XYZ file of C-alpha atoms in Angstrom:
568
model
C -0.106 0.079 -0.108
C 0.951 3.661 -0.591
C 1.708 5.044 3.186
C 3.139 8.458 2.776
C 0.624 11.019 1.456
C -1.178 14.034 2.288
C -4.379 14.690 0.394
C -4.746 11.856 -2.264
C -5.993 14.349 -4.784
C -2.836 16.247 -4.494
C -0.414 13.445 -4.579
C 0.686 13.501 -8.216
C 1.209 17.383 -8.093
C 3.246 17.256 -4.765
C 5.363 14.109 -6.031
C 6.064 16.393 -9.188
C 7.198 19.341 -7.029
C 9.542 17.018 -5.032
C 10.931 15.407 -7.995
C 11.840 18.593 -9.622
C 13.285 20.043 -6.409
C 15.384 16.957 -6.255
C 16.546 16.975 -9.746
C 17.006 20.682 -10.940
C 20.132 19.772 -12.687
C 18.219 18.064 -15.331
C 14.552 19.367 -15.179
C 12.475 22.360 -14.601
C 8.635 22.904 -13.831
C 6.579 23.919 -16.664
C 2.873 23.907 -17.145
C 1.635 20.258 -17.363
C 4.932 18.768 -16.370
C 8.593 19.135 -16.669
C 11.204 20.176 -19.420
C 14.828 20.001 -19.763
C 16.681 22.399 -17.508
C 19.240 22.744 -20.272
C 19.023 24.278 -23.789
C 19.364 22.559 -27.113
C 20.595 23.997 -30.354
C 18.038 25.949 -32.468
C 16.194 23.426 -34.775
C 16.350 20.449 -32.677
C 13.560 18.231 -32.568
C 11.821 18.111 -29.156
C 10.685 14.568 -28.081
C 7.966 15.007 -25.687
C 6.677 11.976 -23.914
C 4.215 11.573 -21.059
C 1.311 9.715 -19.367
C -0.293 9.305 -16.020
C 1.807 9.652 -12.842
C 2.737 6.434 -10.645
C 5.159 5.146 -13.032
C 8.412 6.535 -12.170
C 10.900 6.672 -13.693
C 8.495 7.073 -16.362
C 7.970 9.642 -17.328
C 9.652 12.730 -15.664
C 12.833 10.592 -14.899
C 13.606 10.269 -18.634
C 13.841 13.934 -19.294
C 17.319 15.017 -20.247
C 20.056 15.290 -22.941
C 20.053 12.307 -25.198
C 16.536 11.387 -24.190
C 13.359 13.422 -23.836
C 13.028 17.145 -23.953
C 9.939 17.195 -21.841
C 7.311 15.073 -20.133
C 3.645 15.738 -19.619
C 2.678 14.329 -16.226
C -1.009 13.361 -15.679
C -2.748 12.561 -12.522
C -2.299 8.951 -10.974
C -2.827 6.481 -13.740
C -4.670 9.225 -15.827
C -3.580 10.734 -19.023
C -2.192 14.414 -19.104
C -4.829 16.836 -20.311
C -4.429 18.484 -23.843
C -3.506 21.750 -22.099
C -0.752 20.014 -20.056
C 0.764 18.264 -23.251
C 0.759 21.342 -25.227
C 2.301 23.553 -22.428
C 5.041 21.036 -22.025
C 5.692 20.814 -25.826
C 5.810 24.696 -26.068
C 8.289 24.855 -23.328
C 10.442 22.084 -24.890
C 10.197 23.313 -28.495
C 13.452 24.687 -30.177
C 12.111 25.351 -33.525
C 12.568 21.789 -35.005
C 9.080 20.463 -34.272
C 7.717 18.085 -31.661
C 7.410 14.421 -31.570
C 4.825 13.295 -29.185
C 5.454 9.628 -28.136
C 3.425 7.839 -25.255
C 1.678 4.566 -24.458
C -1.343 3.833 -26.455
C -4.266 4.244 -23.993
C -7.735 5.864 -24.810
C -7.135 8.921 -22.677
C -3.650 9.649 -23.741
C -4.755 9.227 -27.432
C -7.598 11.736 -26.949
C -5.583 14.495 -25.198
C -2.230 14.027 -27.088
C -4.050 14.327 -30.350
C -5.874 17.377 -29.105
C -2.763 19.027 -28.077
C -1.238 18.161 -31.489
C -3.999 20.015 -33.289
C -3.578 23.011 -31.079
C 0.162 23.044 -31.623
C -0.124 22.824 -35.357
C -2.548 25.661 -35.379
C 0.216 27.539 -33.488
C 2.571 26.909 -36.328
C 4.625 24.037 -34.456
C 5.011 20.978 -36.623
C 3.995 17.654 -34.686
C 4.321 14.020 -35.226
C 3.061 11.254 -33.044
C 4.284 7.720 -32.333
C 2.238 5.545 -29.967
C 3.962 2.791 -28.219
C 2.075 -0.600 -28.706
C 4.432 -3.381 -27.316
C 2.181 -5.349 -24.920
C 1.578 -8.559 -26.719
C -1.514 -9.797 -24.435
C -3.514 -6.619 -24.958
C -4.493 -7.367 -28.749
C -3.798 -10.151 -31.194
C -0.757 -9.597 -33.493
C -3.057 -8.676 -36.468
C -4.242 -5.660 -34.387
C -0.848 -4.373 -33.101
C -2.281 -0.814 -33.285
C -4.655 -1.627 -30.554
C -2.052 -2.840 -28.171
C -1.015 -1.122 -24.974
C 2.313 0.674 -24.423
C 4.236 -0.700 -21.324
C 8.059 -0.910 -20.728
C 8.648 -0.868 -24.441
C 8.186 2.883 -24.068
C 11.832 3.164 -22.872
C 13.169 1.668 -26.168
C 11.058 3.895 -28.366
C 11.857 7.006 -26.365
C 15.539 6.257 -26.267
C 16.126 5.874 -29.825
C 14.126 8.939 -30.719
C 15.819 11.043 -28.085
C 19.236 9.930 -29.508
C 18.065 10.796 -33.123
C 17.007 14.291 -32.013
C 20.206 14.776 -30.074
C 22.087 14.021 -33.516
C 20.238 16.805 -35.061
C 18.118 14.830 -37.398
C 14.921 16.348 -38.687
C 11.398 15.584 -37.407
C 10.616 13.125 -40.147
C 13.697 11.248 -39.595
C 13.282 11.187 -35.703
C 9.595 9.884 -36.108
C 10.690 7.076 -38.643
C 13.290 5.623 -36.300
C 10.694 5.815 -33.257
C 8.142 4.019 -35.496
C 10.691 1.383 -36.501
C 11.722 0.826 -32.949
C 8.017 0.406 -31.922
C 7.403 -2.146 -34.676
C 10.548 -4.143 -33.356
C 9.430 -4.080 -29.669
C 7.521 -6.670 -27.737
C 6.655 -6.984 -24.128
C 4.908 -9.358 -21.671
C 4.269 -9.010 -18.023
C 3.207 -10.922 -14.985
C 2.110 -9.741 -11.471
C 2.139 -11.248 -7.980
C -0.146 -8.715 -6.404
C -1.964 -5.440 -7.204
C -1.012 -1.801 -6.506
C -2.867 0.603 -4.182
C -3.410 4.295 -4.884
C -2.779 6.656 -2.117
C -5.800 6.838 0.226
C -7.152 3.455 -1.097
C -7.983 0.769 1.520
C -7.645 -2.085 -1.113
C -5.331 -2.801 -3.995
C -6.800 -2.487 -7.503
C -6.791 -6.186 -7.816
C -5.687 -9.064 -5.819
C -3.947 -12.489 -6.581
C -4.249 -15.425 -4.246
C -1.346 -16.501 -2.239
C 1.119 -18.602 -4.434
C -0.646 -17.480 -7.752
C 0.484 -15.171 -10.500
C -1.586 -12.937 -12.750
C -0.397 -13.128 -16.453
C -0.719 -10.302 -18.878
C -1.353 -7.376 -16.308
C -1.233 -3.602 -17.525
C 0.595 -0.891 -15.691
C -2.436 0.861 -14.365
C -3.504 -1.655 -12.118
C -5.441 -3.727 -14.692
C -5.673 -7.320 -13.691
C -4.129 -9.942 -15.828
C -5.881 -12.121 -18.599
C -5.089 -15.492 -16.855
C -3.638 -16.871 -13.821
C -1.259 -19.570 -12.805
C 1.014 -20.908 -9.977
C 3.972 -18.814 -9.248
C 6.967 -20.552 -10.876
C 10.576 -20.478 -9.799
C 12.859 -17.633 -11.259
C 13.942 -20.010 -14.054
C 10.371 -20.984 -14.792
C 9.474 -17.290 -14.834
C 12.333 -16.617 -17.262
C 11.107 -19.393 -19.426
C 7.594 -18.055 -19.503
C 8.623 -14.712 -20.597
C 11.061 -15.602 -23.099
C 9.112 -18.307 -24.742
C 6.004 -15.944 -25.060
C 7.887 -13.221 -26.715
C 9.880 -15.660 -29.125
C 6.441 -16.956 -30.339
C 5.932 -13.489 -31.820
C 8.763 -11.837 -33.755
C 8.608 -8.586 -35.620
C 8.309 -8.939 -39.473
C 11.605 -9.764 -40.884
C 13.302 -10.775 -37.729
C 14.898 -14.359 -37.245
C 16.206 -15.315 -33.960
C 19.281 -16.963 -35.074
C 22.156 -14.194 -35.070
C 19.706 -11.336 -34.218
C 20.762 -8.607 -31.784
C 18.279 -7.850 -28.998
C 17.936 -5.572 -26.214
C 16.287 -7.439 -23.203
C 14.607 -4.957 -20.577
C 13.584 -6.740 -17.615
C 11.410 -4.485 -15.537
C 10.405 -4.407 -11.903
C 6.989 -2.803 -11.520
C 7.498 -1.545 -8.098
C 7.913 -4.214 -5.260
C 10.128 -6.857 -6.812
C 13.642 -5.934 -5.920
C 16.879 -5.736 -8.062
C 18.275 -8.831 -6.581
C 15.267 -10.986 -7.626
C 15.416 -9.392 -11.040
C 18.980 -10.531 -11.479
C 18.148 -13.962 -10.541
C 15.498 -14.115 -13.349
C 17.635 -12.112 -15.938
C 20.492 -14.771 -15.271
C 18.007 -17.392 -17.012
C 16.685 -14.845 -19.592
C 19.989 -14.198 -21.042
C 20.818 -17.912 -21.164
C 17.440 -18.825 -22.929
C 18.119 -15.956 -25.489
C 21.520 -17.157 -26.199
C 20.442 -20.633 -26.426
C 17.866 -19.675 -28.985
C 20.501 -18.076 -31.126
C 19.936 -14.386 -30.247
C 22.700 -11.883 -29.385
C 21.924 -9.821 -26.147
C 23.005 -6.311 -26.613
C 23.208 -3.567 -23.643
C 20.352 -5.086 -21.567
C 18.739 -3.165 -18.919
C 17.617 -4.692 -15.648
C 15.653 -2.529 -12.944
C 12.773 -0.358 -12.323
C 12.090 1.555 -15.515
C 8.272 1.717 -16.068
C 6.601 0.948 -12.607
C 2.894 0.827 -11.135
C 3.229 2.260 -7.847
C 3.899 -0.839 -5.383
C 2.741 -3.578 -7.865
C 4.774 -6.712 -7.235
C 5.243 -7.565 -10.997
C 7.901 -8.035 -13.699
C 7.707 -7.656 -17.405
C 10.202 -8.512 -20.112
C 10.763 -6.445 -23.110
C 12.510 -7.574 -26.221
C 13.828 -4.756 -28.579
C 15.160 -6.300 -31.912
C 17.823 -4.060 -33.316
C 19.191 -3.202 -36.776
C 22.420 -1.327 -37.175
C 20.833 2.242 -36.861
C 18.612 1.194 -33.908
C 21.715 -0.337 -32.055
C 23.693 2.910 -32.767
C 20.848 5.028 -31.047
C 20.243 2.631 -28.238
C 24.106 2.894 -27.321
C 24.195 6.661 -27.631
C 24.739 8.735 -24.560
C 21.970 10.001 -22.281
C 21.902 11.869 -19.198
C 18.546 12.117 -17.183
C 17.347 11.836 -13.454
C 16.800 8.058 -13.862
C 18.738 6.771 -16.808
C 22.274 7.500 -17.948
C 24.351 5.850 -20.529
C 27.766 6.913 -21.683
C 28.836 10.563 -21.459
C 26.183 13.134 -22.581
C 27.489 16.487 -23.657
C 26.708 19.083 -21.118
C 24.470 21.942 -22.346
C 23.986 25.493 -21.295
C 21.104 25.876 -18.615
C 17.753 27.415 -19.030
C 17.164 30.353 -16.728
C 16.020 28.988 -13.542
C 12.391 29.352 -12.390
C 11.438 28.341 -8.743
C 7.879 27.903 -9.700
C 5.569 26.879 -12.486
C 4.155 30.069 -14.187
C 0.445 30.641 -13.346
C -2.039 30.539 -16.219
C -3.498 33.753 -17.108
C -7.150 34.131 -16.453
C -9.317 33.546 -19.319
C -10.657 37.057 -20.523
C -14.296 37.494 -20.020
C -16.270 39.362 -22.762
C -19.650 41.304 -22.804
C -22.722 39.721 -21.638
C -26.318 40.721 -20.947
C -27.635 40.974 -17.503
C -30.100 38.134 -18.087
C -27.192 35.710 -19.209
C -25.041 36.843 -16.115
C -27.992 35.868 -13.924
C -28.123 32.425 -15.343
C -24.483 32.119 -15.138
C -24.804 32.517 -11.506
C -27.151 29.430 -11.506
C -24.680 27.367 -13.688
C -22.008 28.031 -11.099
C -24.386 26.632 -8.502
C -24.857 23.622 -10.708
C -21.206 22.963 -10.872
C -21.047 23.484 -7.035
C -23.546 20.828 -6.812
C -21.824 18.692 -9.155
C -18.581 18.846 -6.979
C -20.633 17.919 -3.914
C -22.153 14.707 -5.564
C -18.777 13.747 -7.153
C -17.089 13.923 -3.567
C -19.722 11.942 -1.986
C -19.422 9.088 -4.577
C -15.770 9.315 -5.447
C -14.729 6.177 -3.559
C -17.566 4.240 -5.046
C -16.581 5.410 -8.612
C -13.012 4.414 -8.139
C -14.094 1.069 -6.733
C -16.144 0.365 -9.792
C -13.440 1.512 -12.183
C -10.823 -0.866 -10.497
C -13.101 -3.840 -11.506
C -11.697 -3.933 -14.957
C -9.735 -0.677 -15.275
C -7.307 1.301 -13.290
C -9.478 2.628 -10.441
C -8.853 6.471 -11.242
C -12.167 7.509 -12.206
C -13.393 8.929 -8.746
C -10.193 10.875 -8.308
C -10.170 12.122 -11.749
C -13.912 13.398 -11.674
C -13.023 15.003 -8.408
C -10.091 17.046 -9.740
C -12.117 18.019 -12.827
C -15.409 18.957 -10.834
C -13.214 21.014 -8.225
C -11.439 22.888 -10.902
C -14.602 23.620 -12.783
C -16.381 24.791 -9.791
C -13.500 27.081 -8.724
C -13.130 28.431 -12.325
C -17.011 28.977 -12.823
C -17.023 31.039 -9.384
C -14.132 33.195 -10.316
C -15.838 33.857 -13.734
C -19.108 34.758 -12.351
C -17.398 37.150 -9.951
C -15.719 38.677 -13.055
C -19.063 39.281 -14.630
C -18.859 36.487 -17.251
C -22.192 35.420 -19.002
C -23.592 31.815 -19.260
C -21.672 30.801 -22.329
C -18.267 32.112 -20.910
C -18.702 30.405 -17.336
C -19.403 27.091 -19.298
C -16.352 27.371 -21.491
C -14.007 28.584 -18.795
C -15.218 25.621 -16.650
C -14.575 23.272 -19.471
C -11.112 24.325 -19.946
C -10.527 23.986 -16.164
C -12.061 20.570 -15.930
C -10.263 19.244 -19.108
C -6.848 20.617 -17.802
C -7.107 19.511 -14.178
C -8.818 16.119 -14.639
C -6.990 14.758 -17.625
C -7.629 11.351 -18.772
C -10.577 10.229 -21.024
C -13.117 11.574 -18.663
C -11.362 14.986 -18.558
C -11.350 15.336 -22.344
C -15.050 14.301 -22.677
C -16.396 16.449 -19.935
C -14.358 19.255 -21.118
C -15.733 18.980 -24.750
C -19.122 18.437 -23.488
C -19.299 21.722 -21.255
C -17.482 23.570 -24.110
C -20.216 22.708 -26.536
C -23.042 23.750 -24.023
C -21.244 27.061 -23.588
C -20.788 27.720 -27.358
C -24.357 27.000 -28.107
C -25.996 28.942 -25.090
C -23.709 32.009 -25.603
C -23.620 35.210 -23.627
C -26.599 37.253 -25.093
C -29.762 36.206 -23.468
C -31.441 33.876 -20.946
C -32.007 30.518 -22.942
C -35.231 28.804 -23.446
C -35.841 25.198 -22.644
C -35.524 24.515 -26.465
C -32.280 26.455 -26.401
C -30.887 24.227 -23.564
C -31.992 21.001 -25.356
C -30.092 22.237 -28.486
C -27.030 22.934 -26.125
C -27.356 19.387 -24.571
C -27.543 17.832 -28.143
C -24.427 19.705 -29.149
C -22.656 18.437 -26.039
C -23.791 14.908 -26.959
C -22.462 15.171 -30.485
C -19.204 16.581 -29.051
C -18.816 13.510 -26.903
C -19.846 11.027 -29.565
C -17.237 12.505 -31.766
C -14.726 10.714 -29.640
C -15.804 7.422 -31.233
C -17.875 5.606 -28.444
C -21.448 4.664 -29.464
C -24.386 3.461 -27.222
C -23.580 -0.326 -26.312
C -19.735 0.286 -25.836
C -20.521 0.495 -21.955
C -19.268 4.272 -21.687
C -20.717 7.463 -20.475
C -22.412 7.752 -23.822
C -24.836 4.938 -22.824
C -26.209 7.332 -20.259
C -25.873 10.558 -22.226
C -27.747 9.620 -25.263
C -30.822 8.705 -23.355
C -30.651 11.828 -21.368
C -30.499 13.783 -24.589
C -33.394 12.125 -26.312
C -35.693 12.173 -23.180
C -34.999 15.836 -22.480
C -35.890 16.695 -26.078
C -39.049 14.680 -26.071
C -40.366 15.785 -22.937
C -39.974 19.477 -23.809
C -41.579 18.918 -27.274
C -44.436 17.238 -25.394
C -44.980 20.452 -23.500
C -43.471 19.392 -20.003
C -42.023 22.264 -17.829
C -38.289 22.449 -18.193
C -37.658 21.222 -14.576
C -39.829 18.124 -15.151
C -38.375 17.380 -18.447
C -34.810 17.616 -16.895
C -35.830 15.209 -14.012
C -37.300 12.818 -16.480
C -34.178 12.866 -18.533
C -32.133 12.217 -15.431
C -34.170 9.232 -14.470
C -33.586 7.900 -18.033
C -29.812 8.455 -17.656
C -29.797 6.592 -14.236
C -31.809 3.647 -15.661
C -29.532 3.456 -18.541
C -26.281 3.695 -16.404
C -27.725 0.736 -14.304
C -28.239 -1.216 -17.546
C -24.587 -1.002 -18.390
C -23.839 -3.637 -15.732
C -25.045 -6.439 -18.247
C -22.810 -5.003 -21.168
C -19.342 -6.024 -22.151
C -16.971 -2.810 -22.647
C -15.870 -2.258 -26.217
C -13.878 0.927 -25.567
C -11.147 2.116 -23.293
C -8.939 0.150 -21.000
C -11.710 -2.121 -19.703
C -12.144 -3.729 -23.061
C -8.936 -5.848 -22.325
C -10.738 -7.480 -19.395
C -14.208 -7.403 -20.807
C -15.547 -10.415 -19.209
C -14.711 -9.130 -15.690
C -16.614 -5.966 -16.220
C -19.873 -7.749 -16.664
C -22.056 -7.271 -13.647
C -20.551 -3.851 -12.789
C -22.020 -0.609 -14.060
C -19.867 1.645 -16.221
C -18.276 4.237 -13.843
C -18.481 7.163 -16.414
C -22.111 6.458 -17.234
C -23.004 6.396 -13.395
C -20.938 9.689 -12.858
C -22.912 11.302 -15.571
C -26.223 9.969 -14.014
C -25.318 11.258 -10.547
C -24.365 14.806 -11.826
C -27.496 15.351 -13.977
C -29.727 14.349 -11.114
C -27.623 16.543 -8.641
C -28.087 19.643 -10.766
C -31.731 19.068 -11.510
C -32.987 21.475 -8.525
């Protein structure tokens, strides 16, 4: 369990503050995460990595000369927001463009892609390489659907080395893509991990048993077996990865980087005992191990687990893998010292979003919306533990914390906007930006998009009619559907679409607005309850679909709770 924390909701931010304070030689705090404390030549490509916190040394520990230029750091096991990613990329950019690279998870894809669009609009060229090394998370013919786990290091390392050599953005992207195509990983766990403040781990494994194929966010394995000896584990890991070689690779004579990764509670001596057999098995198979890594490289808090990554080299990838790097947690060779960026003791505060003109009627309703967001905050606080528990059944258990962070930020931003005289639409848009930025993850992106659509349609000019509110709710629904989920996927959409439909139907039938909203909220709650029988087809839970049957979707439930809470 995690023993040392203050407020669990502040854990990730406080950990980042401490990390920066302890590593000022390498990193500086910027909005959204960290960037190098040293400069790079003009025109250098910035390799920006990132993901949720809780995986140290990934991701902040890999920032420095020869590796990443910056890391966007989300909340615990939650993707950074689009604003965070864009903030880190701006701070790391040296005019050569930005390569965004990260593990292939739904929330990361949503937020990194949104950041890429923003950066491109600002004139910063962007490329993206998603790491997809986890062999158990999707079949070989759907490699693009696989998760990124410890193979992140291999992709990040060669991309950073290529950028350090002065290669252009397309060339850096090409080697990162080739590294990803030639990287495979497989992991096991002996126990789950616990988030700060949680009474129980995200999953448990019976004594003497081992989960096979777990993820790095507390996702349980896809199978279970007795715990083998160290030699037996090495045989399991190596044989599974040799069963699936990258296109064009033959084991006999092939050079390979083995990365034996501890996930938090398996210690170095144990890893060395296992690696002794890993190396022997690879050599017996005809492979040539090159510059292996053994240690904690991509962790999952205190999870007792081990993963093996095999990174199959060619001449160019071997040169880049062996190139110098100097970061807080990963060093190789002798990287050339660089001039330091002027020091800053604190992250720059975001400027307040400007407030435009608004009618008195719109300002009056804006105060009601701020009250609704305060009610949202209260109901999420009340149910946060329950939402986290439900999410942990087949996901990573962070939904409650993510919703809390988003709702708190939206509430505070809305209250400030009302005090500055904002109209209805501006209050919603400002709250949307705050929710998205603070929450991160899939839910942050979705709630941010929905609130932004509400504000865009309602505007600041007048007190909206019931029909106008229904139009705004429908626009929010369309904004959420644009992320790709459809009814039946076991997501928030399963509650949102019925809410949208019933609200419009009741208003068209002549019901008073309050009654129509309550009827729609009831429909949303019934639909959320119905998700218990569904198999998830989107997000992290789809990997463990069977285990989610019998449990409601946390995103659908949280939506239903919110629309019921704001009904008064």
